[in-house]
Amino acid sequence: MPIECNVSARTWTLSGENVSYVLHRDEQDRLLHLYWGPRLPGNALHWNPADYFSFASFDLPVAVLPHELPVCGTGWYGTPTVGIRSENGDEVVDLRVVSAELRPGKPPLADLPSVYTESDEEAETLSILLQDKVTGLTVTALYSVFEYSGIITRSLFLRNDGNTTMTVTSLLSASVPFWRSDLDAVHLNGAWARERSIVRMPVGPGDLRISSARGASGHEENPFLALCEKKTDENTGCVWGASLVYSGSFQALCHVDNFGHARLSLGMNPEVFSWVLDPGETLTSPEAVLVFSDSGFNGMSHKFHKLYRERLVRGSWRDRPRPVLINNWEGTYFDFDEDRLLSIAEKAAGIGVELFVLDDGWFGKRNSDNCSLGDWEVNPEKLPGGLSGLSARLHNMGLRFGLWFEPEMVSPDSKLYRAHPDWCLHVEGRPRTEARQQLVLDLTRTEVQDYIISAVSSVISSSSLDYIKWDMNRNMTEAYSVSLPPERRKETQHRYMLGLYRILETVVSSFPDVLFESCSGGGGRFDPGMLYYMPQTWTSDDTDAVERLKVQYGTSFVYPASAMGAHVSAIPNHQTGRKVSLNMRGDVALSGNFGFELDPAKLSEEELDEAKRMISRVKRLRNLTREGTFWRLISPFETRHAAWSFVSEDRREVLLCVYQTLSVPNTAPLRVPLMGLLPDAWYETEDGRRFFGAALMYQGITMSLRGDFSSSVLLLKARSL
Ligand code: GLA
């Protein structure tokens, strides 16, 4: 049983794999957090919780009690898990446990993305009902624990069971106290074209806060925060990671109080969120995914990867090899017609590409980024045969056909905007701030959601699309819906996300065979919320292979390689001006969903041959890179090299990828210690070299990379002697 309830000790112990998480209902019915860490022995459940978790007693001031759901107004002064303003204007909340219930499996969350189970044996769920007697607010804290990984998910379900209206002012999906602060925090920070750099810093007194208020998870921060021991590295030491299954604004906090206790919290950003709950109304928080690892950051990432790859991503593409694609964006930008596209497609088909993706510029009169978003009708000047004509010709060449959309946006210069100027987010009497000459549609409104569903669906059906790139290229401003009454306007951002999720659910379930890839100016919405609907995300608009080492390495902290789009583009690179060999560009891109983003007419015959060999190698390796365990081996943030590997589940196959940025003379050859192999097996490379598993792991393999921007990819297979 993953969840044990001990009636006399008043504890619930959630255990899976090597992890336990313990809650306690004290004599006053407050819900306390006792423990989150390595799995506890079964008989520990019979001990007195105060002794067992080395608390002197629970007779502590409210301010320092290890609350599981801290609330404000009766002695706690931190960030509340649930903040409520009552109709009287006070913000006092006092939550006490009323009852608890266990059930097998894991229920879905209403209207929100969440991880799931495929059978009830995979997880067990504890729901604890708490109540604030005075206002009548009830909060159900939902905990599911996954048996195979010890991963814990948590979300809160609020209901106004009172007679008066209340306003939710704060909502955290998780808030976990630690009885220590000798810890570091790790988060993923960035900007457009250099997303998700790994930042590690000591936690100290006060607040460490990362957040987005942009109406998207954002390029700048990812909805993820981890705490780790000082000694933790990629393969050793403890890490406690928290990730939010949500695509909108969020906050993550590590507060260290004056007694040296840290608290890790993750949830809605109160700067841009509040919610009115009338009597009888409900609100569900997004889901937090809590991962504990005692085998360093790789251990944490392995758990996130497996869960997100197998129990967050859904649909027919979840377990299928993803097609090798060519996208015309960097090849042509807006400057194309049918002939140019077909000549790209023909060359691409000739070297083994499987999917042709037509990017921005196919609709309305869009010849630059200043118009036509919202008018999802083909531009007949560019494509006289229409999308269906192009689709038929591509399908005849044996290619699949994919298309770019940016459905959440409207250009002021568009038929849609002229017909419905009030359909965008705006505030009456204020100018509408444009970014990339576009405005954000008001997805809180059902008629706008329905317009998007119908516009996108009709193009998918009439053009027999096989793939959609769903882009979103600006953040929100004047983020209020004119359709909401003033007291509800701060609900806009969250209502937008609920509207977006309704659109995505409707569209992806209507077209189960279409492969969807999300995008937001590259990786501006690379989050678990989007992965629930779309199995892959365009990782970054930066296609430079050297920069990609960092972007893909950082992204892998939480997200599996099967979620990352990675393309070979032209040189000099359009973002950095750097010239990197075709070999290294290919070696970097094969670590994600591989594609090209260039005009193949500009490649020489030798380069085309090399690209062809690259594609056939990708096809041989793509099951291993999609499903294999991903090990980070050498960090590009710390050295002029990078290395990672993909190891098959039976550990008998390993793909080692090694990269060098700048070359230095007169140094020892690079030694790369591998991880996760069978120590007593022999591994053989494709060119017949043999290595002992233990030697590969404890001594490493020696690689000689020559020249700036060079790389090497080795496939090793275990052999019996
Ligand atoms: C965004 C995307 C790019 C491309 C352009 C088209 O920037 O990230 O890949 O699709 O939009 O306008």
XYZ file of C-alpha atoms and ligand atoms in Angstrom:
733
model
C 0.000 0.000 0.000
C 1.600 3.310 -0.991
C -0.444 5.236 1.610
C -0.571 4.076 5.228
C -2.863 5.734 7.717
C -1.937 5.333 11.372
C -4.976 6.182 13.445
C -3.298 6.408 16.841
C -0.322 8.449 15.630
C -2.707 10.444 13.396
C -0.308 10.215 10.454
C -0.548 9.452 6.781
C 2.626 8.083 5.206
C 2.783 8.234 1.422
C 5.491 5.933 0.085
C 6.623 4.829 -3.343
C 9.928 3.492 -4.653
C 12.571 4.960 -2.328
C 10.557 7.956 -1.062
C 8.222 8.751 1.846
C 6.149 11.860 2.597
C 4.446 12.080 5.991
C 1.517 14.210 7.147
C 0.153 14.543 10.668
C -3.205 15.729 11.986
C -2.407 17.227 15.369
C -4.695 17.228 18.412
C -6.151 20.529 17.233
C -6.860 19.109 13.761
C -4.202 21.217 12.079
C -2.496 19.530 9.133
C 1.264 19.351 9.688
C 4.091 18.202 7.472
C 6.494 15.772 9.121
C 8.778 14.450 6.457
C 9.715 14.221 2.770
C 12.793 12.166 1.960
C 14.213 8.630 1.709
C 11.671 5.877 2.279
C 10.917 5.086 5.925
C 10.734 1.560 7.289
C 7.169 0.218 7.619
C 7.352 -0.106 11.403
C 8.188 3.591 11.739
C 4.470 4.137 11.379
C 3.845 2.806 14.871
C 6.089 5.269 16.612
C 5.005 8.511 18.193
C 5.381 11.166 15.451
C 6.881 13.749 17.793
C 9.727 11.371 18.740
C 10.045 9.829 15.405
C 10.559 13.092 13.545
C 12.617 14.623 16.371
C 10.142 17.333 17.246
C 10.225 18.052 20.996
C 6.450 18.396 20.750
C 3.969 20.097 18.465
C 3.284 22.677 21.133
C 5.084 25.311 19.098
C 4.062 28.848 18.154
C 1.856 28.849 15.049
C 4.540 30.826 13.206
C 7.058 27.961 13.374
C 4.823 24.907 13.155
C 5.528 22.799 10.056
C 2.177 23.575 8.416
C 1.261 21.588 5.346
C -1.299 24.198 4.309
C -0.277 27.442 6.007
C -2.969 30.110 6.200
C -2.881 33.650 7.551
C -4.528 35.560 10.343
C -3.958 33.349 13.396
C -0.225 33.576 13.867
C 1.386 32.457 10.608
C 3.126 35.293 8.789
C 4.442 33.684 5.629
C 2.899 33.210 2.192
C -0.396 31.375 2.685
C -1.293 28.307 0.670
C -4.845 29.558 0.528
C -5.534 33.255 1.079
C -9.134 34.418 1.339
C -10.714 37.857 1.704
C -14.162 37.488 3.245
C -17.124 39.669 2.393
C -16.354 41.654 5.581
C -12.944 42.531 4.206
C -10.884 40.500 6.687
C -8.363 37.912 5.518
C -8.389 35.471 8.427
C -8.479 31.795 7.502
C -8.253 28.875 9.900
C -8.244 25.468 8.207
C -8.880 22.348 10.309
C -9.025 18.759 9.101
C -12.542 17.350 8.914
C -12.013 13.978 7.249
C -9.783 12.017 4.896
C -10.302 9.394 2.245
C -8.077 6.974 0.346
C -8.736 5.693 -3.141
C -6.802 3.685 -5.683
C -5.446 5.380 -8.799
C -5.456 9.096 -9.466
C -8.460 11.188 -10.507
C -8.077 13.782 -13.303
C -8.370 17.483 -12.453
C -11.412 19.286 -13.789
C -10.487 21.523 -16.760
C -6.758 21.458 -15.996
C -3.884 19.333 -17.294
C -2.495 16.737 -14.879
C -0.445 13.567 -14.839
C -2.475 10.379 -15.002
C -2.437 6.656 -14.323
C -3.350 3.895 -16.737
C -4.315 1.448 -14.018
C -5.302 1.866 -10.402
C -2.244 -0.073 -9.239
C 0.083 2.709 -10.415
C -0.831 5.206 -7.699
C -2.992 5.850 -4.684
C -4.720 9.092 -3.752
C -5.352 10.661 -0.374
C -7.903 13.479 -0.129
C -7.924 15.446 3.072
C -10.907 17.703 3.635
C -10.274 20.857 5.644
C -12.691 23.575 6.615
C -12.691 27.176 7.780
C -15.749 27.177 10.039
C -16.382 30.920 9.971
C -16.462 31.516 6.214
C -17.554 28.006 5.229
C -14.579 27.590 2.878
C -13.689 23.943 2.334
C -10.360 22.866 0.895
C -9.696 19.353 -0.328
C -5.977 18.674 -0.505
C -5.412 15.909 -3.068
C -2.206 13.851 -2.832
C -1.383 11.060 -5.230
C 1.722 8.943 -4.819
C 3.149 6.906 -7.672
C 4.260 3.452 -6.600
C 7.168 3.062 -9.064
C 8.821 6.427 -8.456
C 7.609 7.874 -5.162
C 6.529 10.957 -7.111
C 3.839 12.909 -5.272
C 1.348 15.170 -6.980
C -0.665 17.729 -5.100
C -3.496 20.080 -5.916
C -6.166 21.885 -3.938
C -9.885 21.952 -4.578
C -11.686 24.917 -3.005
C -15.411 25.236 -2.482
C -17.408 28.031 -0.931
C -19.814 26.144 1.317
C -20.761 29.336 3.172
C -23.483 31.867 2.507
C -21.344 34.835 1.527
C -19.014 35.669 -1.327
C -15.271 35.339 -0.731
C -12.227 36.224 -2.838
C -9.272 33.876 -3.209
C -6.169 36.075 -2.993
C -3.496 33.391 -2.798
C -3.352 29.802 -4.065
C -0.275 27.590 -3.854
C -0.319 24.072 -5.245
C 2.477 22.967 -2.930
C 4.186 24.440 0.113
C 6.655 22.147 1.850
C 8.581 23.025 5.024
C 12.129 21.822 5.647
C 13.717 21.806 9.104
C 16.945 23.089 7.676
C 18.282 25.726 5.330
C 21.802 24.473 4.603
C 20.541 24.021 1.078
C 20.946 25.391 -2.429
C 18.104 26.345 -4.765
C 18.149 25.431 -8.441
C 15.974 27.036 -11.111
C 15.904 27.497 -14.873
C 16.410 31.070 -15.943
C 16.730 32.628 -19.387
C 15.473 34.911 -22.108
C 14.311 34.579 -25.687
C 16.867 32.439 -27.605
C 18.710 31.364 -24.444
C 16.092 29.618 -22.415
C 16.515 27.502 -19.283
C 20.049 28.081 -18.049
C 20.693 26.257 -14.805
C 21.038 28.637 -11.866
C 22.197 27.312 -8.503
C 22.419 29.551 -5.442
C 22.485 29.162 -1.676
C 19.207 29.817 0.093
C 19.383 32.253 2.973
C 17.206 34.314 5.271
C 14.312 35.939 3.433
C 12.709 35.120 0.131
C 14.059 33.695 -3.082
C 11.270 34.149 -5.589
C 11.006 33.296 -9.249
C 7.863 34.081 -11.145
C 6.085 34.988 -14.321
C 3.337 37.597 -14.548
C 3.316 37.468 -18.367
C 0.313 35.222 -18.912
C 2.658 32.440 -20.056
C 5.160 30.365 -18.145
C 7.739 32.400 -20.056
C 11.275 32.395 -21.444
C 12.562 34.031 -18.290
C 11.733 31.391 -15.693
C 10.299 27.911 -15.852
C 7.622 26.692 -13.407
C 10.190 24.596 -11.539
C 12.216 25.052 -8.367
C 14.391 22.530 -6.547
C 16.234 22.542 -3.246
C 19.299 20.376 -2.820
C 22.030 19.612 -0.342
C 25.297 21.527 -0.647
C 27.070 18.332 -1.658
C 24.531 17.404 -4.344
C 25.853 17.010 -7.864
C 24.538 15.271 -10.966
C 24.775 11.793 -9.447
C 24.932 12.067 -5.668
C 23.129 13.902 -2.903
C 19.511 14.738 -2.171
C 17.263 16.945 -4.330
C 13.662 17.968 -3.749
C 12.196 19.218 -7.052
C 8.816 20.838 -7.632
C 7.278 21.395 -11.049
C 3.922 22.975 -11.857
C 1.615 21.517 -14.504
C 0.510 24.919 -15.755
C 1.283 27.214 -18.705
C 0.389 30.631 -17.302
C 1.808 33.044 -14.741
C 3.167 31.362 -11.615
C 5.414 31.892 -8.643
C 7.912 29.629 -6.902
C 9.403 30.594 -3.567
C 11.989 29.480 -1.091
C 11.492 31.357 2.158
C 13.954 30.890 5.009
C 12.579 32.042 8.357
C 14.465 33.448 11.326
C 14.951 29.994 12.809
C 16.684 28.670 9.707
C 13.734 26.724 8.312
C 13.279 26.727 4.554
C 9.905 26.400 2.819
C 9.528 25.508 -0.855
C 6.299 26.760 -2.462
C 4.875 26.736 -5.964
C 1.590 27.990 -7.352
C -0.400 30.905 -8.716
C 1.159 34.358 -8.891
C -0.984 36.662 -6.692
C 0.218 39.750 -8.623
C -1.994 38.661 -11.513
C -4.458 36.299 -9.914
C -7.463 36.500 -7.668
C -10.760 34.664 -7.877
C -14.241 35.435 -6.588
C -16.038 32.433 -5.100
C -19.761 32.903 -4.728
C -21.609 30.457 -2.479
C -21.487 26.994 -4.040
C -18.660 27.867 -6.467
C -15.433 25.897 -6.759
C -11.847 26.453 -7.861
C -9.112 23.899 -8.546
C -5.427 24.743 -8.284
C -2.977 23.531 -10.925
C -1.106 20.379 -9.989
C 2.362 20.398 -8.428
C 4.626 17.423 -9.097
C 7.050 16.723 -6.247
C 10.101 14.613 -6.970
C 12.634 13.492 -4.370
C 15.939 11.978 -5.460
C 18.851 10.804 -3.330
C 20.942 10.256 -6.444
C 21.532 13.829 -7.505
C 20.072 15.864 -10.344
C 20.228 13.005 -12.836
C 18.129 10.947 -10.415
C 15.568 13.758 -10.190
C 15.473 14.260 -13.961
C 14.994 10.536 -14.609
C 11.838 10.587 -12.510
C 10.478 13.741 -14.184
C 11.338 12.392 -17.644
C 9.614 9.061 -17.204
C 6.503 10.567 -15.642
C 6.175 13.355 -18.215
C 6.954 11.083 -21.161
C 4.622 8.276 -20.121
C 1.958 9.774 -17.857
C 1.622 13.427 -18.872
C 1.938 13.320 -22.655
C -1.104 11.584 -24.150
C -2.365 10.425 -27.484
C -1.241 8.312 -30.377
C 2.142 10.035 -30.717
C 3.164 9.415 -27.117
C 4.897 6.131 -27.875
C 5.640 6.563 -31.574
C 8.851 7.616 -33.299
C 8.500 11.258 -34.296
C 8.930 12.086 -37.996
C 12.082 13.765 -39.294
C 10.847 17.149 -40.470
C 11.894 20.103 -42.542
C 10.525 23.499 -41.567
C 10.809 26.352 -44.081
C 11.023 29.225 -41.545
C 14.756 29.946 -41.531
C 14.952 28.740 -45.143
C 12.532 31.259 -46.635
C 10.940 33.364 -43.865
C 7.932 35.016 -45.568
C 9.420 34.844 -49.033
C 7.951 31.732 -50.669
C 5.456 30.495 -53.180
C 4.246 27.017 -54.012
C 7.108 26.278 -56.411
C 9.756 27.230 -53.876
C 8.081 25.130 -51.187
C 7.766 22.152 -53.495
C 11.396 22.343 -54.515
C 12.414 22.363 -50.825
C 10.088 19.452 -50.194
C 11.386 17.467 -53.137
C 15.023 17.805 -52.093
C 14.080 16.998 -48.495
C 12.104 13.902 -49.488
C 15.128 12.793 -51.491
C 17.333 12.666 -48.385
C 14.768 10.890 -46.203
C 12.772 13.714 -44.566
C 9.275 12.533 -43.602
C 7.319 15.707 -42.788
C 7.235 19.088 -44.489
C 6.208 21.975 -42.206
C 5.008 25.231 -43.726
C 5.678 27.947 -41.152
C 4.362 31.518 -40.851
C 3.156 33.470 -43.916
C 0.686 31.149 -45.690
C -2.513 33.015 -44.758
C -4.287 36.360 -45.287
C -1.882 38.841 -46.840
C 0.934 38.027 -44.485
C 4.236 38.892 -46.128
C 5.734 40.225 -42.921
C 4.810 39.954 -39.265
C 2.598 43.047 -39.324
C -0.793 41.650 -40.339
C -3.374 38.897 -40.820
C -3.159 36.902 -37.574
C -6.705 35.661 -37.057
C -7.478 35.305 -40.775
C -6.767 31.595 -41.154
C -7.447 31.467 -44.893
C -4.803 30.639 -47.446
C -3.123 33.404 -49.448
C -3.964 32.371 -53.061
C -1.162 34.531 -54.460
C 1.397 32.335 -52.731
C -0.502 29.064 -52.926
C -2.838 29.153 -55.957
C -3.798 25.513 -55.461
C -4.717 26.245 -51.861
C -3.507 24.263 -48.882
C -5.354 21.215 -50.117
C -3.464 21.385 -53.431
C -0.116 21.688 -51.645
C -1.110 18.940 -49.241
C -1.978 16.559 -52.083
C 1.331 17.190 -53.834
C 3.317 16.680 -50.636
C 1.412 13.522 -49.816
C 2.123 12.294 -53.348
C 5.826 12.766 -52.680
C 5.418 10.518 -49.632
C 5.735 13.418 -47.201
C 3.444 14.312 -44.338
C 2.197 17.903 -44.266
C 2.384 20.229 -41.265
C 1.304 23.835 -40.771
C 2.088 26.760 -38.455
C -0.682 28.600 -36.627
C -0.704 31.307 -34.022
C -4.343 30.934 -33.011
C -4.332 32.920 -29.766
C -3.455 36.194 -31.513
C -4.979 38.847 -33.724
C -3.278 41.481 -35.866
C -4.941 44.917 -35.751
C -4.618 44.750 -39.537
C -6.880 41.738 -40.049
C -10.443 40.952 -41.045
C -10.963 39.335 -37.650
C -9.976 42.486 -35.760
C -12.079 44.727 -37.983
C -15.089 42.460 -37.343
C -14.476 42.024 -33.582
C -12.338 44.822 -32.165
C -13.457 43.883 -28.639
C -12.182 40.276 -28.900
C -8.699 41.121 -27.647
C -7.537 41.620 -24.077
C -7.750 45.343 -23.347
C -8.894 47.987 -20.895
C -11.502 50.516 -21.984
C -10.050 53.997 -22.459
C -6.417 52.823 -22.619
C -4.251 52.243 -25.696
C -3.850 48.576 -26.589
C -0.154 47.771 -26.257
C 1.093 45.915 -29.306
C 4.024 43.509 -29.388
C 5.218 42.140 -32.726
C 2.339 44.254 -34.058
C -0.239 41.931 -32.587
C -2.759 41.698 -29.761
C -3.810 38.769 -27.594
C -7.280 37.354 -28.131
C -9.518 37.199 -25.082
C -9.653 33.464 -24.536
C -11.826 33.871 -21.439
C -14.749 34.302 -23.864
C -16.517 31.214 -25.147
C -17.266 32.783 -28.539
C -13.543 33.481 -29.062
C -12.628 29.928 -28.014
C -15.228 28.571 -30.427
C -13.916 30.746 -33.264
C -10.401 29.359 -32.769
C -11.627 25.766 -32.523
C -13.612 26.102 -35.710
C -10.944 28.022 -37.685
C -8.141 25.597 -36.820
C -10.323 22.479 -37.203
C -11.587 23.444 -40.622
C -8.038 23.981 -41.939
C -6.887 20.657 -40.457
C -9.745 18.755 -42.109
C -9.788 20.537 -45.457
C -6.016 20.305 -45.898
C -5.505 16.808 -44.444
C -2.875 18.081 -42.048
C -0.627 15.650 -40.213
C 1.104 18.124 -37.897
C 0.469 21.523 -36.323
C 2.994 23.965 -34.876
C 0.919 25.942 -32.356
C 2.770 29.201 -31.727
C 2.209 32.074 -29.272
C 4.500 35.002 -29.825
C 3.856 37.672 -27.258
C 3.026 38.127 -23.600
C -0.100 39.731 -22.216
C -0.586 43.424 -21.585
C -3.774 45.114 -20.372
C -4.541 41.548 -19.298
C -8.184 42.055 -18.431
C -11.331 40.841 -20.097
C -13.989 43.461 -20.747
C -16.548 40.681 -20.502
C -15.884 40.211 -16.787
C -17.340 42.429 -14.037
C -14.763 44.645 -12.258
C -14.447 42.404 -9.177
C -13.588 39.439 -11.421
C -11.162 41.125 -13.804
C -8.118 39.762 -11.993
C -9.412 36.312 -12.906
C -8.601 37.030 -16.561
C -5.188 35.378 -16.818
C -6.330 32.134 -15.214
C -9.604 32.136 -17.168
C -7.505 32.617 -20.314
C -5.537 29.455 -19.461
C -8.748 27.527 -18.785
C -10.071 28.762 -22.152
C -6.848 27.751 -23.890
C -6.959 24.310 -22.278
C -10.569 23.863 -23.437
C -9.550 24.773 -26.998
C -6.570 22.429 -26.940
C -8.560 19.543 -25.471
C -11.242 19.943 -28.138
C -8.825 20.255 -31.045
C -6.365 17.516 -30.061
C -9.118 15.046 -29.233
C -10.890 15.740 -32.545
C -7.685 14.990 -34.488
C -6.025 12.131 -32.615
C -3.581 11.311 -35.424
C -2.263 14.830 -35.874
C 1.094 15.492 -34.203
C 1.030 18.808 -32.297
C 4.129 20.810 -31.380
C 3.784 23.846 -29.137
C 5.946 26.912 -29.500
C 6.145 30.370 -28.005
C 8.820 32.481 -29.646
C 10.787 29.245 -29.298
C 10.684 27.981 -25.719
C 8.543 30.632 -24.004
C 5.893 28.129 -22.956
C 7.927 24.967 -22.472
C 5.996 23.604 -19.534
C 4.170 20.475 -18.352
C 0.774 22.093 -19.010
C 1.407 22.305 -22.758
C 2.932 18.814 -22.859
C -0.373 17.358 -21.650
C -1.907 18.438 -24.970
C 1.092 18.430 -27.284
C 3.842 15.824 -26.994
C 6.619 18.107 -28.192
C 7.708 21.748 -27.917
C 9.999 23.891 -30.053
C 12.827 24.235 -27.550
C 14.260 27.587 -28.628
C 14.382 29.962 -31.582
C 18.140 29.726 -31.178
C 19.191 27.020 -33.629
C 22.937 27.579 -33.128
C 24.335 24.162 -32.156
C 26.755 25.578 -29.568
C 24.036 27.593 -27.826
C 21.708 24.616 -28.062
C 24.089 22.569 -25.892
C 23.161 24.780 -22.959
C 19.491 25.154 -23.853
C 18.953 21.407 -24.246
C 21.098 20.539 -21.212
C 19.156 22.991 -19.007
C 15.789 21.910 -20.415
C 16.659 18.288 -19.595
C 16.622 19.101 -15.891
C 12.858 18.588 -15.997
C 11.818 17.653 -19.540
C 12.580 14.518 -21.550
C 14.429 14.645 -24.886
C 11.224 13.371 -26.540
C 9.630 16.739 -25.703
C 12.333 18.881 -27.369
C 12.262 20.008 -30.994
C 15.855 20.313 -32.335
C 16.734 21.364 -35.893
C 19.792 21.645 -38.105
C 19.874 25.153 -39.583
C 22.076 27.029 -42.037
C 25.414 28.713 -41.309
C 26.303 31.405 -40.490
C 23.634 30.807 -37.866
C 20.813 33.356 -38.034
C 20.824 34.052 -34.299
C 24.544 34.086 -33.482
C 26.377 34.373 -36.809
C 28.459 31.322 -35.804
C 29.649 28.699 -38.257
C 29.417 25.191 -36.851
C 30.165 22.034 -38.849
C 27.194 20.161 -40.284
C 28.379 17.135 -38.294
C 28.048 18.936 -34.962
C 24.740 20.571 -35.928
C 23.397 17.083 -36.645
C 24.891 15.577 -33.485
C 23.166 18.211 -31.353
C 19.811 17.960 -33.130
C 19.662 14.165 -32.882
C 19.291 14.531 -29.121
C 15.741 15.818 -29.603
C 12.970 15.526 -32.200
C 15.216 15.907 -35.209
C 14.551 18.207 -38.125
C 15.997 20.692 -40.605
C 15.243 24.371 -40.797
C 16.994 25.583 -43.950
C 16.702 25.647 -47.720
C 18.280 22.404 -48.930
C 18.835 24.000 -52.361
C 21.657 25.906 -50.657
C 23.451 22.723 -49.565
C 26.243 21.257 -51.728
C 25.979 17.686 -53.016
C 28.431 16.545 -50.303
C 26.366 18.262 -47.632
C 23.198 16.648 -48.962
C 24.899 13.259 -48.774
C 25.966 13.973 -45.225
C 22.417 15.075 -44.348
C 21.066 11.873 -45.851
C 23.416 9.740 -43.746
C 22.461 11.803 -40.712
C 18.766 11.146 -41.284
C 19.215 7.423 -41.676
C 21.219 7.391 -38.434
C 18.439 9.380 -36.688
C 15.887 6.830 -37.864
C 17.996 3.998 -36.414
C 18.516 5.791 -33.114
C 15.260 7.617 -32.515
C 13.644 4.960 -30.342
C 16.682 5.015 -28.090
C 16.752 8.820 -27.864
C 12.992 8.984 -27.225
C 12.750 6.249 -24.608
C 16.265 5.826 -23.252
C 17.355 7.108 -19.860
C 19.051 10.458 -20.402
C 22.242 11.029 -18.385
C 23.907 14.413 -18.218
C 27.643 13.657 -18.094
C 29.574 16.908 -18.702
C 28.030 20.339 -18.309
C 28.440 22.985 -21.029
C 27.783 25.563 -18.289
C 31.008 24.578 -16.543
C 33.432 23.487 -19.254
C 34.188 23.891 -22.952
C 32.745 20.436 -23.477
C 29.349 18.854 -23.087
C 28.393 15.206 -22.924
C 25.228 13.230 -22.373
C 24.004 9.751 -23.097
C 20.856 7.746 -23.740
C 20.783 4.302 -22.122
C 18.193 1.678 -23.055
C 15.997 0.261 -20.306
C 17.887 -3.046 -20.285
C 21.164 -1.034 -20.197
C 22.526 -2.977 -23.130
C 22.566 -0.057 -25.564
C 24.039 3.359 -25.008
C 24.338 6.356 -27.243
C 27.105 8.669 -26.091
C 27.076 12.259 -27.416
C 30.155 14.398 -26.810
C 30.729 17.999 -27.915
C 33.602 20.475 -27.852
C 33.134 24.204 -28.207
C 36.592 25.799 -28.276
C 39.695 23.747 -28.820
C 42.778 24.173 -26.593
C 46.280 22.880 -27.531
C 48.407 20.487 -25.533
C 45.730 19.099 -23.219
C 44.996 15.521 -22.207
C 42.257 13.906 -24.291
C 38.780 14.320 -22.848
C 37.725 11.504 -20.528
C 33.980 10.936 -20.254
C 32.769 8.656 -17.448
C 29.503 6.972 -18.473
C 26.588 6.220 -16.187
C 23.883 3.618 -15.855
C 25.649 0.702 -17.645
C 25.917 -2.968 -16.691
C 29.270 -3.007 -14.866
C 30.106 -6.569 -15.827
C 29.109 -6.421 -19.495
C 31.354 -5.754 -22.480
C 30.230 -2.897 -24.709
C 31.231 -2.731 -28.353
C 31.256 0.326 -30.609
C 30.077 0.187 -34.227
C 33.714 0.128 -35.347
C 34.462 -2.928 -33.204
C 36.195 -1.406 -30.161
C 35.333 -3.145 -26.877
C 35.119 -1.736 -23.375
C 34.268 -3.230 -20.017
C 31.104 -1.626 -18.497
C 32.743 -0.895 -15.135
C 35.733 0.702 -16.874
C 33.433 2.916 -18.954
C 31.705 4.086 -15.797
C 34.534 4.366 -13.299
C 37.396 5.303 -15.601
C 35.527 6.726 -18.565
C 36.059 6.621 -22.269
C 38.701 8.800 -23.886
C 37.541 10.993 -26.725
C 39.756 12.998 -29.013
C 37.864 15.894 -30.478
C 39.779 18.169 -32.809
C 38.968 21.713 -33.680
C 36.428 24.263 -32.546
C 32.799 23.124 -32.594
C 33.448 19.430 -33.004
C 31.499 16.459 -31.777
C 31.324 12.710 -31.706
C 28.405 10.334 -31.257
C 29.114 6.703 -30.331
C 26.676 3.825 -30.171
C 27.787 1.075 -27.795
C 26.064 -2.283 -27.456
C 26.548 -4.900 -24.775
C 27.939 -8.147 -26.198
C 28.355 -11.547 -24.696
C 31.932 -12.765 -24.991
C 8.177 32.303 -33.693
C 8.620 30.860 -33.723
C 9.460 30.627 -34.954
C 8.663 30.966 -36.190
C 8.163 32.394 -36.092
C 7.203 32.707 -37.225
O 9.230 33.153 -33.466
O 9.313 30.525 -32.551
O 9.891 29.281 -34.993
O 7.588 30.067 -36.292
O 7.476 32.631 -34.883
O 6.724 33.992 -37.169
